Amino acid sequence: KGDRIGIIGTTGSGKSTAVDLLMGLISPTIGRILVDGEPLVKQNILSWQKHIAHVSQDVFILDSSFIENIAFGIALTDIDMQRVELSARMANLDGVIENIDGGYHAMVGERGARLSGGQRQRIGIARALYANTDILVLDESTSALDLETESKILSSIHDIVKDITLIVITHRFTVIK
């Protein structure tokens, strides 16, 4: 708990496959995955997956507001606005949101049409942080960001969320560093 794990390698080297195994999305053909010494099997996969927030390179965006995209799947009446704002701040998205007419209530457009690729990725990161899980997996989820923004996001997560296990998959050594 609380570890920072970096997985780096070339395209096709098995980075995402390794994490898919860890998350229980695919089963090993040889050996087994242990979680706290217990094998990850069909009977406990769902309870294990509830501990994980996964952000891929390609983030699904609702044709809705920033609020609903960050608090994805939560009823409007149950959304914790302070948590939305904290998640946006950690994802370095708050400045973008505050400079758009309507702020957090602004519509992002179908599949995030009004957003850049980096902004869509930051929504995915904010969404994962809002979920408040024990494990955060960033699978090339900062690839559309410039190095400065990427560094700010990772530093923010590192500084603010000390007890979360962070797994970062990347091609870029600078991200791991």
mmCIF file of C-alpha atoms in Angstrom, residues 15-170:
data_model
loop_
_atom_site.group_PDB
_atom_site.id
_atom_site.type_symbol
_atom_site.label_atom_id
_atom_site.label_comp_id
_atom_site.label_asym_id
_atom_site.label_seq_id
_atom_site.Cartn_x
_atom_site.Cartn_y
_atom_site.Cartn_z
ATOM 1 C CA LYS A 15 3.373 -3.622 -20.044
ATOM 2 C CA SER A 16 -0.398 -3.383 -20.413
ATOM 3 C CA THR A 17 -0.783 -7.161 -20.411
ATOM 4 C CA ALA A 18 1.028 -7.364 -17.073
ATOM 5 C CA VAL A 19 -1.331 -4.787 -15.579
ATOM 6 C CA ASP A 20 -4.381 -6.489 -17.137
ATOM 7 C CA LEU A 21 -3.269 -9.647 -15.293
ATOM 8 C CA LEU A 22 -2.852 -7.702 -12.046
ATOM 9 C CA MET A 23 -6.319 -6.160 -12.411
ATOM 10 C CA GLY A 24 -7.908 -9.538 -13.123
ATOM 11 C CA LEU A 25 -9.033 -8.530 -16.606
ATOM 12 C CA ILE A 26 -7.281 -11.556 -18.063
ATOM 13 C CA SER A 27 -6.215 -14.801 -16.410
ATOM 14 C CA PRO A 28 -2.665 -16.119 -16.491
ATOM 15 C CA THR A 29 -2.029 -19.137 -18.701
ATOM 16 C CA ILE A 30 0.804 -20.202 -16.402
ATOM 17 C CA GLY A 31 1.162 -19.467 -12.694
ATOM 18 C CA ARG A 32 -1.189 -17.295 -10.667
ATOM 19 C CA ILE A 33 -1.694 -13.797 -9.318
ATOM 20 C CA LEU A 34 -1.630 -13.415 -5.530
ATOM 21 C CA VAL A 35 -3.236 -10.523 -3.659
ATOM 22 C CA ASP A 36 -2.133 -10.358 -0.031
ATOM 23 C CA GLY A 37 -1.058 -13.993 -0.390
ATOM 24 C CA GLU A 38 -4.444 -15.130 -1.715
ATOM 25 C CA PRO A 39 -4.865 -16.306 -5.324
ATOM 26 C CA LEU A 40 -6.895 -14.017 -7.563
ATOM 27 C CA VAL A 41 -9.718 -16.280 -8.759
ATOM 28 C CA LYS A 42 -13.209 -15.820 -10.230
ATOM 29 C CA GLN A 43 -14.785 -15.753 -6.757
ATOM 30 C CA ASN A 44 -12.805 -12.719 -5.573
ATOM 31 C CA ILE A 45 -12.017 -10.793 -8.774
ATOM 32 C CA LEU A 46 -14.919 -8.320 -8.429
ATOM 33 C CA SER A 47 -14.049 -7.442 -4.847
ATOM 34 C CA TRP A 48 -10.393 -6.962 -5.908
ATOM 35 C CA GLN A 49 -11.368 -4.781 -8.872
ATOM 36 C CA LYS A 50 -13.329 -2.427 -6.600
ATOM 37 C CA HIS A 51 -9.957 -1.347 -5.179
ATOM 38 C CA ILE A 52 -8.624 -0.287 -8.593
ATOM 39 C CA ALA A 53 -9.119 2.812 -10.747
ATOM 40 C CA HIS A 54 -7.694 2.421 -14.239
ATOM 41 C CA VAL A 55 -6.996 5.272 -16.646
ATOM 42 C CA SER A 56 -6.131 4.235 -20.173
ATOM 43 C CA GLN A 57 -4.725 6.316 -22.993
ATOM 44 C CA ASP A 58 -8.186 6.577 -24.559
ATOM 45 C CA VAL A 59 -10.702 7.995 -22.061
ATOM 46 C CA PHE A 60 -14.468 7.654 -22.531
ATOM 47 C CA ILE A 61 -16.144 11.062 -22.220
ATOM 48 C CA LEU A 62 -19.870 11.661 -21.702
ATOM 49 C CA ASP A 63 -21.683 14.389 -23.626
ATOM 50 C CA SER A 64 -22.254 16.124 -20.326
ATOM 51 C CA SER A 65 -20.674 18.535 -17.832
ATOM 52 C CA PHE A 66 -17.211 18.385 -16.301
ATOM 53 C CA ILE A 67 -18.890 17.494 -13.002
ATOM 54 C CA GLU A 68 -20.662 14.454 -14.441
ATOM 55 C CA ASN A 69 -17.553 13.337 -16.322
ATOM 56 C CA ILE A 70 -15.385 13.500 -13.208
ATOM 57 C CA ALA A 71 -17.983 11.937 -10.880
ATOM 58 C CA PHE A 72 -18.754 9.356 -13.563
ATOM 59 C CA GLY A 73 -21.716 7.112 -12.747
ATOM 60 C CA ILE A 74 -22.745 9.034 -9.615
ATOM 61 C CA ALA A 75 -26.244 10.535 -9.422
ATOM 62 C CA LEU A 76 -26.141 14.351 -9.601
ATOM 63 C CA THR A 77 -27.710 14.622 -6.153
ATOM 64 C CA ASP A 78 -24.972 12.421 -4.658
ATOM 65 C CA ILE A 79 -21.932 14.145 -6.181
ATOM 66 C CA ASP A 80 -19.445 15.587 -3.696
ATOM 67 C CA MET A 81 -18.463 18.895 -5.309
ATOM 68 C CA GLN A 82 -15.443 19.380 -3.032
ATOM 69 C CA ARG A 83 -14.123 15.996 -4.135
ATOM 70 C CA VAL A 84 -14.771 16.902 -7.802
ATOM 71 C CA GLU A 85 -12.754 20.120 -7.368
ATOM 72 C CA LEU A 86 -9.918 18.361 -5.501
ATOM 73 C CA SER A 87 -9.753 15.655 -8.170
ATOM 74 C CA ALA A 88 -9.684 18.292 -10.938
ATOM 75 C CA ARG A 89 -6.928 20.180 -9.098
ATOM 76 C CA MET A 90 -4.793 17.028 -8.705
ATOM 77 C CA ALA A 91 -5.306 16.265 -12.412
ATOM 78 C CA ASN A 92 -4.213 19.828 -13.275
ATOM 79 C CA LEU A 93 -7.611 20.383 -14.886
ATOM 80 C CA ASP A 94 -9.015 23.057 -12.570
ATOM 81 C CA GLY A 95 -7.451 25.954 -14.500
ATOM 82 C CA VAL A 96 -8.968 24.726 -17.757
ATOM 83 C CA ILE A 97 -12.410 24.317 -16.194
ATOM 84 C CA GLU A 98 -12.370 27.697 -14.438
ATOM 85 C CA ASN A 99 -11.489 29.482 -17.712
ATOM 86 C CA ILE A 100 -14.444 28.032 -19.637
ATOM 87 C CA ASP A 101 -17.866 29.712 -19.559
ATOM 88 C CA GLY A 102 -19.982 27.710 -17.141
ATOM 89 C CA GLY A 103 -16.966 26.280 -15.320
ATOM 90 C CA TYR A 104 -17.649 22.859 -13.851
ATOM 91 C CA HIS A 105 -21.182 22.958 -15.312
ATOM 92 C CA ALA A 106 -19.936 23.523 -18.887
ATOM 93 C CA MET A 107 -20.736 20.806 -21.399
ATOM 94 C CA VAL A 108 -17.700 19.061 -22.873
ATOM 95 C CA GLY A 109 -19.384 17.949 -26.119
ATOM 96 C CA GLU A 110 -19.893 14.517 -27.610
ATOM 97 C CA ARG A 111 -16.827 12.364 -26.809
ATOM 98 C CA GLY A 112 -15.178 15.519 -25.433
ATOM 99 C CA ALA A 113 -15.316 17.356 -28.778
ATOM 100 C CA ARG A 114 -14.626 20.704 -27.082
ATOM 101 C CA LEU A 115 -11.495 19.335 -25.402
ATOM 102 C CA SER A 116 -7.951 18.533 -26.438
ATOM 103 C CA GLY A 117 -6.571 15.009 -26.090
ATOM 104 C CA GLY A 118 -4.631 16.065 -23.006
ATOM 105 C CA GLN A 119 -7.728 17.574 -21.401
ATOM 106 C CA ARG A 120 -9.667 14.354 -22.027
ATOM 107 C CA GLN A 121 -6.859 12.386 -20.395
ATOM 108 C CA ARG A 122 -6.931 14.732 -17.404
ATOM 109 C CA ILE A 123 -10.688 14.138 -17.046
ATOM 110 C CA GLY A 124 -9.915 10.411 -16.910
ATOM 111 C CA ILE A 125 -7.295 10.986 -14.217
ATOM 112 C CA ALA A 126 -9.663 13.239 -12.234
ATOM 113 C CA ARG A 127 -12.381 10.581 -12.561
ATOM 114 C CA ALA A 128 -10.052 7.912 -11.200
ATOM 115 C CA LEU A 129 -9.008 10.155 -8.307
ATOM 116 C CA TYR A 130 -12.660 10.941 -7.541
ATOM 117 C CA ALA A 131 -13.316 7.194 -7.286
ATOM 118 C CA ASN A 132 -10.969 7.224 -4.274
ATOM 119 C CA THR A 133 -9.673 3.677 -4.699
ATOM 120 C CA ASP A 134 -6.618 2.053 -3.114
ATOM 121 C CA ILE A 135 -4.843 1.482 -6.434
ATOM 122 C CA LEU A 136 -4.507 3.895 -9.333
ATOM 123 C CA VAL A 137 -3.282 2.514 -12.662
ATOM 124 C CA LEU A 138 -2.196 5.064 -15.259
ATOM 125 C CA ASP A 139 -1.735 3.137 -18.515
ATOM 126 C CA GLU A 140 -0.124 5.623 -20.931
ATOM 127 C CA SER A 141 -2.755 8.025 -19.605
ATOM 128 C CA THR A 142 -0.449 11.030 -19.765
ATOM 129 C CA SER A 143 0.826 10.400 -23.300
ATOM 130 C CA ALA A 144 -1.058 13.392 -24.789
ATOM 131 C CA LEU A 145 0.335 15.776 -22.173
ATOM 132 C CA ASP A 146 3.426 17.926 -22.339
ATOM 133 C CA LEU A 147 6.179 16.986 -19.884
ATOM 134 C CA GLU A 148 5.510 19.943 -17.556
ATOM 135 C CA THR A 149 1.788 19.159 -17.165
ATOM 136 C CA GLU A 150 2.526 15.460 -16.779
ATOM 137 C CA SER A 151 5.080 16.227 -14.063
ATOM 138 C CA LYS A 152 2.647 18.516 -12.205
ATOM 139 C CA ILE A 153 -0.076 15.848 -12.207
ATOM 140 C CA LEU A 154 2.189 13.040 -11.012
ATOM 141 C CA SER A 155 3.753 15.283 -8.342
ATOM 142 C CA SER A 156 0.314 16.346 -7.149
ATOM 143 C CA ILE A 157 -0.875 12.746 -6.875
ATOM 144 C CA HIS A 158 2.371 11.770 -5.136
ATOM 145 C CA ASP A 159 2.178 14.659 -2.648
ATOM 146 C CA ILE A 160 -1.545 14.594 -1.841
ATOM 147 C CA VAL A 161 -2.515 10.923 -1.983
ATOM 148 C CA LYS A 162 0.196 9.192 0.052
ATOM 149 C CA ASP A 163 -1.613 5.928 0.851
ATOM 150 C CA ILE A 164 -2.722 5.084 -2.694
ATOM 151 C CA THR A 165 -0.687 2.576 -4.691
ATOM 152 C CA LEU A 166 0.235 4.178 -8.001
ATOM 153 C CA ILE A 167 1.152 2.070 -11.030
ATOM 154 C CA VAL A 168 2.349 4.057 -14.033
ATOM 155 C CA ILE A 169 2.837 2.434 -17.441
ATOM 156 C CA THR A 170 4.750 4.493 -19.969
#
